[in-house]
Coordinates of C-alpha atoms (C1' of nucleotides) in Angstrom, one line a residue:
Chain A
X1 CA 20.1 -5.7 0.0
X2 CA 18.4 -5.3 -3.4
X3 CA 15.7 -2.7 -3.9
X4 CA 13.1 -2.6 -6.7
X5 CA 13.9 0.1 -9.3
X6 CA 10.7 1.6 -9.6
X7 CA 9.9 1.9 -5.5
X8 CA 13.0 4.2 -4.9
X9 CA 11.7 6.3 -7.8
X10 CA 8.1 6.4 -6.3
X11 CA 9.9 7.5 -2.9
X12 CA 12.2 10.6 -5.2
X13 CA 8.9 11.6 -6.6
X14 CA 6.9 11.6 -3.8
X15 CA 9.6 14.0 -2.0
X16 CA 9.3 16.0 -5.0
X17 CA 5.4 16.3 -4.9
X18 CA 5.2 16.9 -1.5
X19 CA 7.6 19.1 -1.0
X20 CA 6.5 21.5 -3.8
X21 CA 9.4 21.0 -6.3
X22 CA 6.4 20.3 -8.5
X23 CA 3.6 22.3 -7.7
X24 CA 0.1 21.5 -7.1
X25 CA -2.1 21.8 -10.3
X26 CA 1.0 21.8 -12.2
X27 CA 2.3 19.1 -15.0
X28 CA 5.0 17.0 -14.4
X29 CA 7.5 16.1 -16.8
X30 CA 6.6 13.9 -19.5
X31 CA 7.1 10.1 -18.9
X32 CA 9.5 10.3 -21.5
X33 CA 11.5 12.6 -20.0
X34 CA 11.5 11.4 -16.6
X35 CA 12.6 8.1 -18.3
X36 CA 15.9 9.9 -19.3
X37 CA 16.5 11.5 -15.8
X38 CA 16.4 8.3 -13.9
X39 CA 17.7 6.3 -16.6
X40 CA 15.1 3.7 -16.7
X41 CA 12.7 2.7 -19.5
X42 CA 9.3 4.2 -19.5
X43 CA 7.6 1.5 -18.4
X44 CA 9.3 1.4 -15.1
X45 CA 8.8 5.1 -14.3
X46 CA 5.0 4.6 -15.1
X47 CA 5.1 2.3 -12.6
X48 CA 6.3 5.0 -10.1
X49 CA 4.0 7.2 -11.0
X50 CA 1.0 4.6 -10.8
X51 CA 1.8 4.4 -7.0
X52 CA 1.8 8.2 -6.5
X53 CA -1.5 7.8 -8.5
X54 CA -2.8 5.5 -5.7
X55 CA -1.8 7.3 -3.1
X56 CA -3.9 10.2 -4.9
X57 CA -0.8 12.3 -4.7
X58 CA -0.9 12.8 -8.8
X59 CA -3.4 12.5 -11.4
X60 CA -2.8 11.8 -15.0
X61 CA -5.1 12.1 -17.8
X62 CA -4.4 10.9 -21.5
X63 CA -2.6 12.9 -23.9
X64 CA -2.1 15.6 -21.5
X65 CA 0.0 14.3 -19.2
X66 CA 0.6 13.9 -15.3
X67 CA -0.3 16.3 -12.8
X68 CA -0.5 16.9 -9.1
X69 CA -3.6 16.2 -7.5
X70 CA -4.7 19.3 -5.2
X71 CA -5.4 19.1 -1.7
X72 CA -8.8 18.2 -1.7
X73 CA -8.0 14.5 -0.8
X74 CA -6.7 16.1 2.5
X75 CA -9.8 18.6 3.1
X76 CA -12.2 16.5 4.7
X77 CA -9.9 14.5 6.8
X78 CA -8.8 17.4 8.7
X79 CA -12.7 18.8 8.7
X80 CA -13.0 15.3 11.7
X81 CA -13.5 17.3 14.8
X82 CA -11.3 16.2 17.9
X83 CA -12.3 13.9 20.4
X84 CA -12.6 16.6 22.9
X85 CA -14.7 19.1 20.8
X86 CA -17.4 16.2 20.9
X87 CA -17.3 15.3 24.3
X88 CA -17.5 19.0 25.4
X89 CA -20.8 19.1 22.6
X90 CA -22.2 16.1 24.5
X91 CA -21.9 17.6 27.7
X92 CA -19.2 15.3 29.1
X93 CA -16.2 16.7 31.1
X94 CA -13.1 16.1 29.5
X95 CA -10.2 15.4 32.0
X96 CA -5.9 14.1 32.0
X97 CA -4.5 12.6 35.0
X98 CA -0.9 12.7 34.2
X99 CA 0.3 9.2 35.5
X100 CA 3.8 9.9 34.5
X101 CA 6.5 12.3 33.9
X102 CA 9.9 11.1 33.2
X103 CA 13.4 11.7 31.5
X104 CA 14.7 7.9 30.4
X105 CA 15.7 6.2 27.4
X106 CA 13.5 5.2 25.0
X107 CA 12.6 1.9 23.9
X108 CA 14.1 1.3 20.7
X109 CA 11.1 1.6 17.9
X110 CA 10.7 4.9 20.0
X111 CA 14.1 5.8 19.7
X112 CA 15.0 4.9 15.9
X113 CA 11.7 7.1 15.0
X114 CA 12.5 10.2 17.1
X115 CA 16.4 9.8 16.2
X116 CA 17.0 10.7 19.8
X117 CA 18.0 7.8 23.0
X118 CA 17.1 10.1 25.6
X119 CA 13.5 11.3 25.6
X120 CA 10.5 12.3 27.4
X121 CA 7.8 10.6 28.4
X122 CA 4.7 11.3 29.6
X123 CA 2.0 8.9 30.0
X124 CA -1.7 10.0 31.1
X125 CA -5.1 9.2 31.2
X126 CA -7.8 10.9 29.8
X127 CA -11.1 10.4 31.4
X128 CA -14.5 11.8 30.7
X129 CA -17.2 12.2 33.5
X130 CA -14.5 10.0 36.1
X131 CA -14.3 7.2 33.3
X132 CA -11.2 6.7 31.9
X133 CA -11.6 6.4 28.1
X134 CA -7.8 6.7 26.6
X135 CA -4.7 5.9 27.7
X136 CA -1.9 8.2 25.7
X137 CA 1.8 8.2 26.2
X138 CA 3.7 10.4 24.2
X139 CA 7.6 10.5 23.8
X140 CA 9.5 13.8 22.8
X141 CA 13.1 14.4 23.0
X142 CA 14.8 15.3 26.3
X143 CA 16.0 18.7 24.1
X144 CA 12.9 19.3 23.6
X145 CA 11.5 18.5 26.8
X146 CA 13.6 20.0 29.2
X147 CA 11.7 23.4 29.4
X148 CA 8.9 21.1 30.3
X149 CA 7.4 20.7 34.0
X150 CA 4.6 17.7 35.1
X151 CA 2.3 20.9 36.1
X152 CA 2.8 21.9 32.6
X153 CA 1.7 19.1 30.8
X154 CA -0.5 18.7 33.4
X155 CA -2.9 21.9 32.6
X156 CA -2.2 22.2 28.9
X157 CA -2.1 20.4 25.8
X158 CA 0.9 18.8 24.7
X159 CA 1.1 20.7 21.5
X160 CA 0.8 23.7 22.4
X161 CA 3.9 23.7 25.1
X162 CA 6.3 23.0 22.3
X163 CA 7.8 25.9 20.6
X164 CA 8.4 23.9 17.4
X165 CA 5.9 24.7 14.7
X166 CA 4.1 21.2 13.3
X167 CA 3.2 20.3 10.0
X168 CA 1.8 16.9 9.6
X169 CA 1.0 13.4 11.2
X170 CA 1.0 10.0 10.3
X171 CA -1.6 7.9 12.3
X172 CA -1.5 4.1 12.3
X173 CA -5.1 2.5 13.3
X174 CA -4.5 -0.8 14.8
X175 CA -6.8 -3.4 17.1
X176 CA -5.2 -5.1 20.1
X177 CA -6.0 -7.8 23.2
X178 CA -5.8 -5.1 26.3
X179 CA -3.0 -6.1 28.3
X180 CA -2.5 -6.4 32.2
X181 CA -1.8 -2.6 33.5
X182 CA -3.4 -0.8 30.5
X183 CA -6.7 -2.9 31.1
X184 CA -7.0 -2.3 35.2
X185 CA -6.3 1.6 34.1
X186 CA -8.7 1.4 31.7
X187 CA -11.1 -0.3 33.7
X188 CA -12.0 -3.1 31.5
X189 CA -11.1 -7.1 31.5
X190 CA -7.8 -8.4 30.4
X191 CA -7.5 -9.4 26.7
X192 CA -10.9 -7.5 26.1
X193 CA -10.4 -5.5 22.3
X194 CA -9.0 -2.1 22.7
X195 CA -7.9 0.3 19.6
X196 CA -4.5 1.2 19.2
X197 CA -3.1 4.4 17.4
X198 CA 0.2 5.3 17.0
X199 CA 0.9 8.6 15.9
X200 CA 4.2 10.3 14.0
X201 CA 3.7 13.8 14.1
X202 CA 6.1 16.2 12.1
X203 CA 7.9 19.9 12.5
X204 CA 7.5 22.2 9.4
X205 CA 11.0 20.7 8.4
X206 CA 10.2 17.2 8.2
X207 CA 11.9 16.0 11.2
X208 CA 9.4 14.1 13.8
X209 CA 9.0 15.8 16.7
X210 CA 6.5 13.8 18.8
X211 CA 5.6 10.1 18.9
X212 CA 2.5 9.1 20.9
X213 CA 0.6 6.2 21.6
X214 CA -3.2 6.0 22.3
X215 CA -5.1 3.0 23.9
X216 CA -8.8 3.0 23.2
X217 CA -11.4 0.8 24.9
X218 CA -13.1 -0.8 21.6
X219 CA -16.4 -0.6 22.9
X220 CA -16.8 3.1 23.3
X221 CA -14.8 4.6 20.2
X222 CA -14.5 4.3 17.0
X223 CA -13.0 6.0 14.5
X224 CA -14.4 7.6 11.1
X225 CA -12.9 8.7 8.2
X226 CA -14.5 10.3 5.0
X227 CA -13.0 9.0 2.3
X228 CA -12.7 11.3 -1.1
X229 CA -12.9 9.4 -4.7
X230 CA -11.6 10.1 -8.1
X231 CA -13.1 13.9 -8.4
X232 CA -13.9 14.8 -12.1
X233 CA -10.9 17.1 -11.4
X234 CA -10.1 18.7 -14.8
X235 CA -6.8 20.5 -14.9
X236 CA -7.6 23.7 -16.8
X237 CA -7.5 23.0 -20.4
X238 CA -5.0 24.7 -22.5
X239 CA -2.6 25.2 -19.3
X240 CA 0.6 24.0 -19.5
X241 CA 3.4 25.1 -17.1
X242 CA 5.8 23.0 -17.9
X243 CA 8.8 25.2 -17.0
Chain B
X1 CA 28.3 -34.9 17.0
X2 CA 28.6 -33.3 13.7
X3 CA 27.3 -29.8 13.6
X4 CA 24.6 -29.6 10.5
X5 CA 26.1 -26.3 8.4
X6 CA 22.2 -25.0 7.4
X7 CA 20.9 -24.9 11.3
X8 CA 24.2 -22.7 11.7
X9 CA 23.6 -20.3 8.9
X10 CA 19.7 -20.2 9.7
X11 CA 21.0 -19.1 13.1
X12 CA 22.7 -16.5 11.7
X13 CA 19.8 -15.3 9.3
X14 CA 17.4 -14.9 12.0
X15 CA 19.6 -12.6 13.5
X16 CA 19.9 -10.9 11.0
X17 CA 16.2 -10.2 10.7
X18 CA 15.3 -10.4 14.0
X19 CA 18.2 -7.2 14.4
X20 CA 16.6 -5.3 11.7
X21 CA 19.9 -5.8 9.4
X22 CA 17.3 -6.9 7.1
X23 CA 14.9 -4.4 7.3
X24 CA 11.0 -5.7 7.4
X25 CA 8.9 -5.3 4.0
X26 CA 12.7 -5.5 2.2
X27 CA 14.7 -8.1 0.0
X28 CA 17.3 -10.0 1.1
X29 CA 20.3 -10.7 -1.1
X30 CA 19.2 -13.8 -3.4
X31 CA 19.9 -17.1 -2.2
X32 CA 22.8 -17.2 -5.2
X33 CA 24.7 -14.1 -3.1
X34 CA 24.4 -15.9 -0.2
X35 CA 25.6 -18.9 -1.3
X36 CA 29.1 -16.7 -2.5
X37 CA 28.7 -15.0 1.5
X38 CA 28.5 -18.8 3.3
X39 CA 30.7 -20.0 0.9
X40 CA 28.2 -23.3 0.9
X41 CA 25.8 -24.5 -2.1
X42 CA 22.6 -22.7 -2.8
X43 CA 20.8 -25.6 -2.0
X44 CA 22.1 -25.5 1.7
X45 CA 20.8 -21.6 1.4
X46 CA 17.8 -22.9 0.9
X47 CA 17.4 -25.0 3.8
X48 CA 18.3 -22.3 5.8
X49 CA 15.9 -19.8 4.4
X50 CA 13.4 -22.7 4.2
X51 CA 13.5 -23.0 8.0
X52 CA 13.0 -19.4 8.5
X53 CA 10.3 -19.7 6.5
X54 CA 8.2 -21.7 8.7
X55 CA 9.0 -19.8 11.5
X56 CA 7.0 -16.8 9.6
X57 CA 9.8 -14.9 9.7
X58 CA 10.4 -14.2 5.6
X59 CA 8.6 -15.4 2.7
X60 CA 9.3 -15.6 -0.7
X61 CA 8.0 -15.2 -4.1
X62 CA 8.9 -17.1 -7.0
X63 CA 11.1 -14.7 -9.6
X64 CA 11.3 -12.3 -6.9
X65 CA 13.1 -13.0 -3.9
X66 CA 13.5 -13.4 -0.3
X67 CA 11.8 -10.9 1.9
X68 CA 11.3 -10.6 5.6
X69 CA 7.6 -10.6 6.5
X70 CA 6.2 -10.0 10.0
X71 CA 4.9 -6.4 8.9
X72 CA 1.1 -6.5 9.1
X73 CA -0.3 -4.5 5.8
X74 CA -1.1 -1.2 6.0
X75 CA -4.1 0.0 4.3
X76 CA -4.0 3.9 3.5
X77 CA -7.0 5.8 4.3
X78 CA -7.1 9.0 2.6
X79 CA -8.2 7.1 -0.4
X80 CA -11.1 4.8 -2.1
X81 CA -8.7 2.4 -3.6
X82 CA -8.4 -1.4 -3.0
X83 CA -6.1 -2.8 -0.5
X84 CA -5.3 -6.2 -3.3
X85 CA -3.2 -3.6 -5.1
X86 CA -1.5 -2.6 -1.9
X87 CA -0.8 -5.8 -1.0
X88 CA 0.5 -7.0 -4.5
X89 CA 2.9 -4.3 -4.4
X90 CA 4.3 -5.2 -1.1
X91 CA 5.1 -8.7 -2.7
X92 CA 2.1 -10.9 -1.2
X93 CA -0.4 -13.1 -4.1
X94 CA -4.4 -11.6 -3.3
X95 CA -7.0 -13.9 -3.9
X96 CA -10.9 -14.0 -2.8
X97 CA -12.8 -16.8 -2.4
X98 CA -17.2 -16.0 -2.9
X99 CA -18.6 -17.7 0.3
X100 CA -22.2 -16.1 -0.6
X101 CA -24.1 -14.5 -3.1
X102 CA -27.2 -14.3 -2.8
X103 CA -30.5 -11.8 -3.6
X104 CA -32.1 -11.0 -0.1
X105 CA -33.9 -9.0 2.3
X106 CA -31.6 -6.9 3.9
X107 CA -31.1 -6.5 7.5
X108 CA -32.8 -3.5 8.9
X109 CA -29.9 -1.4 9.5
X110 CA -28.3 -1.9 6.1
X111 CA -31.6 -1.2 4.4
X112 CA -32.3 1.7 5.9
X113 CA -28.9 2.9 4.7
X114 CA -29.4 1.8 1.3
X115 CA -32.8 2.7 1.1
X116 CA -33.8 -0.7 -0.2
X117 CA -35.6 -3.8 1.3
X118 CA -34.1 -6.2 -1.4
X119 CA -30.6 -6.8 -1.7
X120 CA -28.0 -8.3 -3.3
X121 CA -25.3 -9.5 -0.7
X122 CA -22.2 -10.9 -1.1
X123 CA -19.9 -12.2 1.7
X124 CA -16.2 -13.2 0.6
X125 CA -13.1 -14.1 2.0
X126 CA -9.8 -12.2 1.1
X127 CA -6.3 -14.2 1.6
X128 CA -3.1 -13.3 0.7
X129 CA -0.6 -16.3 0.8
X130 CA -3.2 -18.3 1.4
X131 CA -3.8 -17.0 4.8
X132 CA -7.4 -15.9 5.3
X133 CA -6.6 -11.9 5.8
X134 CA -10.3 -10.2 5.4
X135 CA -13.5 -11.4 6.0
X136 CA -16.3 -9.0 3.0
X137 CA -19.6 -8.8 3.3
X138 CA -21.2 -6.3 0.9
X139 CA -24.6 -5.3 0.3
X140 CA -26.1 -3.2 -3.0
X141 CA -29.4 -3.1 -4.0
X142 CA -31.0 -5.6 -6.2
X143 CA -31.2 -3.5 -9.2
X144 CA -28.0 -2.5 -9.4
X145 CA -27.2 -6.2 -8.4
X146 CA -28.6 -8.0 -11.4
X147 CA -26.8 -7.2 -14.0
X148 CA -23.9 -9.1 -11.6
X149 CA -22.9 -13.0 -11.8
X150 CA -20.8 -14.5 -9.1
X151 CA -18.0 -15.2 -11.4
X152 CA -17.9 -11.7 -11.9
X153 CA -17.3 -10.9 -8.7
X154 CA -15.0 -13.7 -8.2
X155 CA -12.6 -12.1 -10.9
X156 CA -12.9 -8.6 -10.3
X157 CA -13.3 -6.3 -7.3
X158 CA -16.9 -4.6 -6.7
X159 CA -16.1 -1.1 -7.6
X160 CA -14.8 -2.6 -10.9
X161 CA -18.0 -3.6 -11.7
X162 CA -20.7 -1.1 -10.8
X163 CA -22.0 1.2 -13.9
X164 CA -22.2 4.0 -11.3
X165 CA -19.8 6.4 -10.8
X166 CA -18.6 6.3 -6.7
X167 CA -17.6 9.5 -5.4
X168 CA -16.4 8.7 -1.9
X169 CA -17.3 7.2 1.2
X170 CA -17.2 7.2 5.0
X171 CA -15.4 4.5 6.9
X172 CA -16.3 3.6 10.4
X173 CA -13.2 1.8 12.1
X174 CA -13.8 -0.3 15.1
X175 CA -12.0 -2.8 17.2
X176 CA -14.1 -5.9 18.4
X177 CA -13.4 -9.7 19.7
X178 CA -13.9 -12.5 17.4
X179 CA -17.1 -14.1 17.5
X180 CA -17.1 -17.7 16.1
X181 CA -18.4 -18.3 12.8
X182 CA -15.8 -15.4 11.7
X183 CA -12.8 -16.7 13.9
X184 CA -13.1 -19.8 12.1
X185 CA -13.1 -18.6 9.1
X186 CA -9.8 -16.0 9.5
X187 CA -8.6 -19.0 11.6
X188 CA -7.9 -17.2 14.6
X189 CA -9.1 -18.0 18.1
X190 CA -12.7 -16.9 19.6
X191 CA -12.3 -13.8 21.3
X192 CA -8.6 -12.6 20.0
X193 CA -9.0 -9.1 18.7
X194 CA -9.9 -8.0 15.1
X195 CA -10.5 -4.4 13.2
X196 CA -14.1 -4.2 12.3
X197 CA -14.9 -1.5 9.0
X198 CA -18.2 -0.3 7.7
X199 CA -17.9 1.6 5.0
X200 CA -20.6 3.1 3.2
X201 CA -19.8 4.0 -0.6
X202 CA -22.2 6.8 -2.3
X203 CA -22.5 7.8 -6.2
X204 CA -21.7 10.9 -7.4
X205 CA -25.0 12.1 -6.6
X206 CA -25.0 11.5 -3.6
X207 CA -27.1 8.6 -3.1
X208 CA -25.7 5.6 -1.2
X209 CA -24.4 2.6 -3.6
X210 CA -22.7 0.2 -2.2
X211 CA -23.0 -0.8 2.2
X212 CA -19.7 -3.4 3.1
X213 CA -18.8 -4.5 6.4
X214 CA -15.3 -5.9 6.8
X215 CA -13.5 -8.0 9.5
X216 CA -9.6 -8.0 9.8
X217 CA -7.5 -9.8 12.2
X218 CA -5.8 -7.5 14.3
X219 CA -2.6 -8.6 14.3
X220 CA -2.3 -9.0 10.5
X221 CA -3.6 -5.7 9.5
X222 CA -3.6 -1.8 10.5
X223 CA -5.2 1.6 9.2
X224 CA -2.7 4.6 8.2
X225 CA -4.3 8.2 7.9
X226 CA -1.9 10.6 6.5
X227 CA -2.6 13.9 7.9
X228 CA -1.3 17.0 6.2
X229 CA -1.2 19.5 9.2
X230 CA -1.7 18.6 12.5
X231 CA -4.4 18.9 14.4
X232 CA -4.8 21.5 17.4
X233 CA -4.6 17.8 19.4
X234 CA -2.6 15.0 20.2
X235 CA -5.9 12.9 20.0
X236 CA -6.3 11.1 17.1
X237 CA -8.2 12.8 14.6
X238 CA -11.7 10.9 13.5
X239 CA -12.1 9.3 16.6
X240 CA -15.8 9.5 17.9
X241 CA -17.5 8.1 21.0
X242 CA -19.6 5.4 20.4
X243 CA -23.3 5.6 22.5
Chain C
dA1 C1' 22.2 -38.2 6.4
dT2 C1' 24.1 -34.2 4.8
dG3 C1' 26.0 -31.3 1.5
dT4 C1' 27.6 -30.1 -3.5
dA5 C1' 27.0 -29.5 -8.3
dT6 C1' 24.1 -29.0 -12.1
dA7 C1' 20.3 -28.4 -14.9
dC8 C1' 15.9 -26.7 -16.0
dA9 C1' 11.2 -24.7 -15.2
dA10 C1' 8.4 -20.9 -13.8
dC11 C1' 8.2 -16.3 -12.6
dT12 C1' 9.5 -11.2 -12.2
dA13 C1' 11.3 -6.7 -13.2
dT14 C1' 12.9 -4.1 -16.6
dA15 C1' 14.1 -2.7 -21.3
dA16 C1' 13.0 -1.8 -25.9
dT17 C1' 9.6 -1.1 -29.2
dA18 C1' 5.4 -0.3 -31.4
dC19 C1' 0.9 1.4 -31.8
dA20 C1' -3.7 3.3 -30.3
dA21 C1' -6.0 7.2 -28.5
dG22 C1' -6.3 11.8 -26.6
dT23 C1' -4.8 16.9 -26.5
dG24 C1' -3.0 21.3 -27.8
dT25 C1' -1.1 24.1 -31.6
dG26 C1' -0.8 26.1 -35.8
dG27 C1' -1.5 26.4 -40.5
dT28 C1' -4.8 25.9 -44.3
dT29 C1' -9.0 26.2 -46.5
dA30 C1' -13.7 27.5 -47.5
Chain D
dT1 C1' -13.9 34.7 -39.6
dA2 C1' -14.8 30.0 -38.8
dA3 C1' -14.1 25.3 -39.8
dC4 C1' -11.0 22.0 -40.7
dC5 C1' -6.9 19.2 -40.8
dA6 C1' -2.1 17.9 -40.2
dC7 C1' 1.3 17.6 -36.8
dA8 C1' 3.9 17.0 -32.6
dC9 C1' 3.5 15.4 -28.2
dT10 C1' 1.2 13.1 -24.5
dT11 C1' -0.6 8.9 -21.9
dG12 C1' -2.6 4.0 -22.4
dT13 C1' -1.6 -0.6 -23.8
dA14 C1' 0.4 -4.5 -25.7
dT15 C1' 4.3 -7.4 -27.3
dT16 C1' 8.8 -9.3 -27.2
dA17 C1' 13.3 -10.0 -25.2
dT18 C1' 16.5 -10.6 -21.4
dA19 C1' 18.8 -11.0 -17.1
dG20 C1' 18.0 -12.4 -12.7
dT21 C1' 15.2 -14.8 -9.2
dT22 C1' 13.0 -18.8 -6.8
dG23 C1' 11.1 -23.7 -7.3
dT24 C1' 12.4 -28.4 -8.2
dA25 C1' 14.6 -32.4 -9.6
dT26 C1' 18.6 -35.4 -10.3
dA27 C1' 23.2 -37.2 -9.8
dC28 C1' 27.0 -37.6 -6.9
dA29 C1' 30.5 -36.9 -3.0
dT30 C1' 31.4 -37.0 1.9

DNA sequence: ATGTATACAACTATAATACAAGTGTGGTTA
DNA sequence: TAACCACACTTGTATTATAGTTGTATACAT
């Protein structure tokens, strides 16, 4: 299977941003160099480095060179406050049902994500004031589930039950037609619009520890999301760390 | 009966795909190293990959290759940046067609956001391989509007165009059912599911610019929010109950 | 009708190269 | 001291060349 040259390079550089090799604020080699390491012309490493750029994961400015972008691209996302902190702010009374608790093998997209066949799964309902308003299943790895009893998950979150320390998430936002059992759980019509989130989340080590799976009825969420632009970010002038 | 040598070797592609040996959003070998593989003419390749093809299960660019389609495109929140890019670099050909342009009153809701009565409002259609993928409408205000012809925003996207810095902007995401003038024109049924966006784009200081409303068919498209730490939650982050 | 062989056009990614424009540094000059 | 300038180095942009890809057509064999 043939891979474009310049999308591997994005994915080497991207492990090196994120994982600190190059610090934030700091300057990354020069494309020239970089151009010698990978053994590829210059033109195909800017290319790499123009989809970090997108991704707002670097920032390059003429005659100086490329930097990383710091984290404010990731401040305001995280400043979203929970569903659960604004229902209890409304008033409402936020509420899981645990439907249910099971050892079993995972389906397969489950299963190639978590790098695990046997897993745990939990699927529950959240309701607020007796109206059910999310659906959640979550999968974790029978190692990791073991210690785990149904009164457990039952009274607390699922995060905090889990000894592993987490680091990050990836959240997919997708629309769907509501099918058969999700829709009488949910209390709506079949095929009426529902939202769909699947999210990845990570340990401190990269590996995933939890994959979960939210069913939203459309007409009573939404989501929102503040989106940062280019900043006027300046690195500081005369700085170069170029070690 | 003879047995027609490209329905076999289509056979065999499909499972291929359909295994995941050919991974989705990748290239497959090109149609001359399959032609070496089958031992058979790269014509009969073609016929093979041709059939796929209008099953929807690859696609293929000219002077590219062979890839397997199926994944819906992923727009990255976490950034202001266009999703034509995106999708260039995961091999599909963006185009937008102007359905309206037009100086108008604004609806109420819009101007009240915008802070203006007169408008200028723009509706387009986005399609990548000529399949309708994104139904625009965006609204600025007339003076900021006039300077603007339709060809110009035929040829280049909005932001592009604008004299005013943008600094960032807030994206609602919402799932709804088709109504009809819109499921026509992303020719999908009435009723089938689809991601609804309002996104509201301010300048630098701070006053709103640009209002845009967009409508994506579910099963073509999904959101992706990157989240550096996790949340104290399992529930998606940025999700908000709607009154 | 089906498959092979061949040729060519159009397109893509990459390489190599050149030059413009911006930045920091250090030396020179007034 | 302060202003200036030359220089090395950077990113931004454009051009050309090339190998490899799909798109398409034609001739021919089974």
């Amino acid at each position: 299977m043939r891979t474009i040259r310049y999308h591997g390079i994005a994915d080497e550089l991207r492990l090196r941003v994120s994982s600190g090799v190059y610090a934030a604020g700091r300057l990354l080699p020069s494309e020239s160099v970089m151009s010698v390491e990978f053994s590829v012309s210059r033109v195909t490493i800017r290319k790499a480095l123009e989809i970090l750029r997108d991704e707002g994961l670097v920032k390059a400015r003429q005659g100086f060179g490329w930097f990383v972008a710091g984290k404010p691209v990731q401040q305001p996302l995280g400043r979203l406050a929970t569903i659960e902190d604004q229902m209890r702010d409304s008033g409402m009374q936020p509420e899981r049902r645990i439907l249910e608790f099971v050892f079993e093998k995972a389906p397969r997209d489950v299963a190639t994500i978590l790098g695990t066949q046997q897993v745990l799964r939990v699927t529950r309902l959240n309701t607020a004031d007796n109206e059910p308003f999310a659906l959640v299943t979550v999968w974790c790895s029978a190692d990791l589930g073991q210690h785990l009893s149904r009164a457990d998950v039952e009274r607390s979150p699922f995060y905090e039950l889990l000894e592993v320390p987490l680091s990050g998430a990836s959240q997919t936002i997708g629309a769907d037609a509501a099918r058969a059992p999700e829709a009488e759980l949910l209390n709506i019509p079949i095929g009426s619009p529902v939202l769909r989130c699947e999210r990845i989340t990570s340990g401190t080590s990269g590996q995933v520890v939890l994959v979960s799976r939210h069913v939203f009825p459309a007409h009573r969420t939404e989501f929102v999301v503040e989106l940062p632009f280019a900043e006027p970010s300046i690195a500081p002038s005369g700085l170069r760390l170029v070690d």
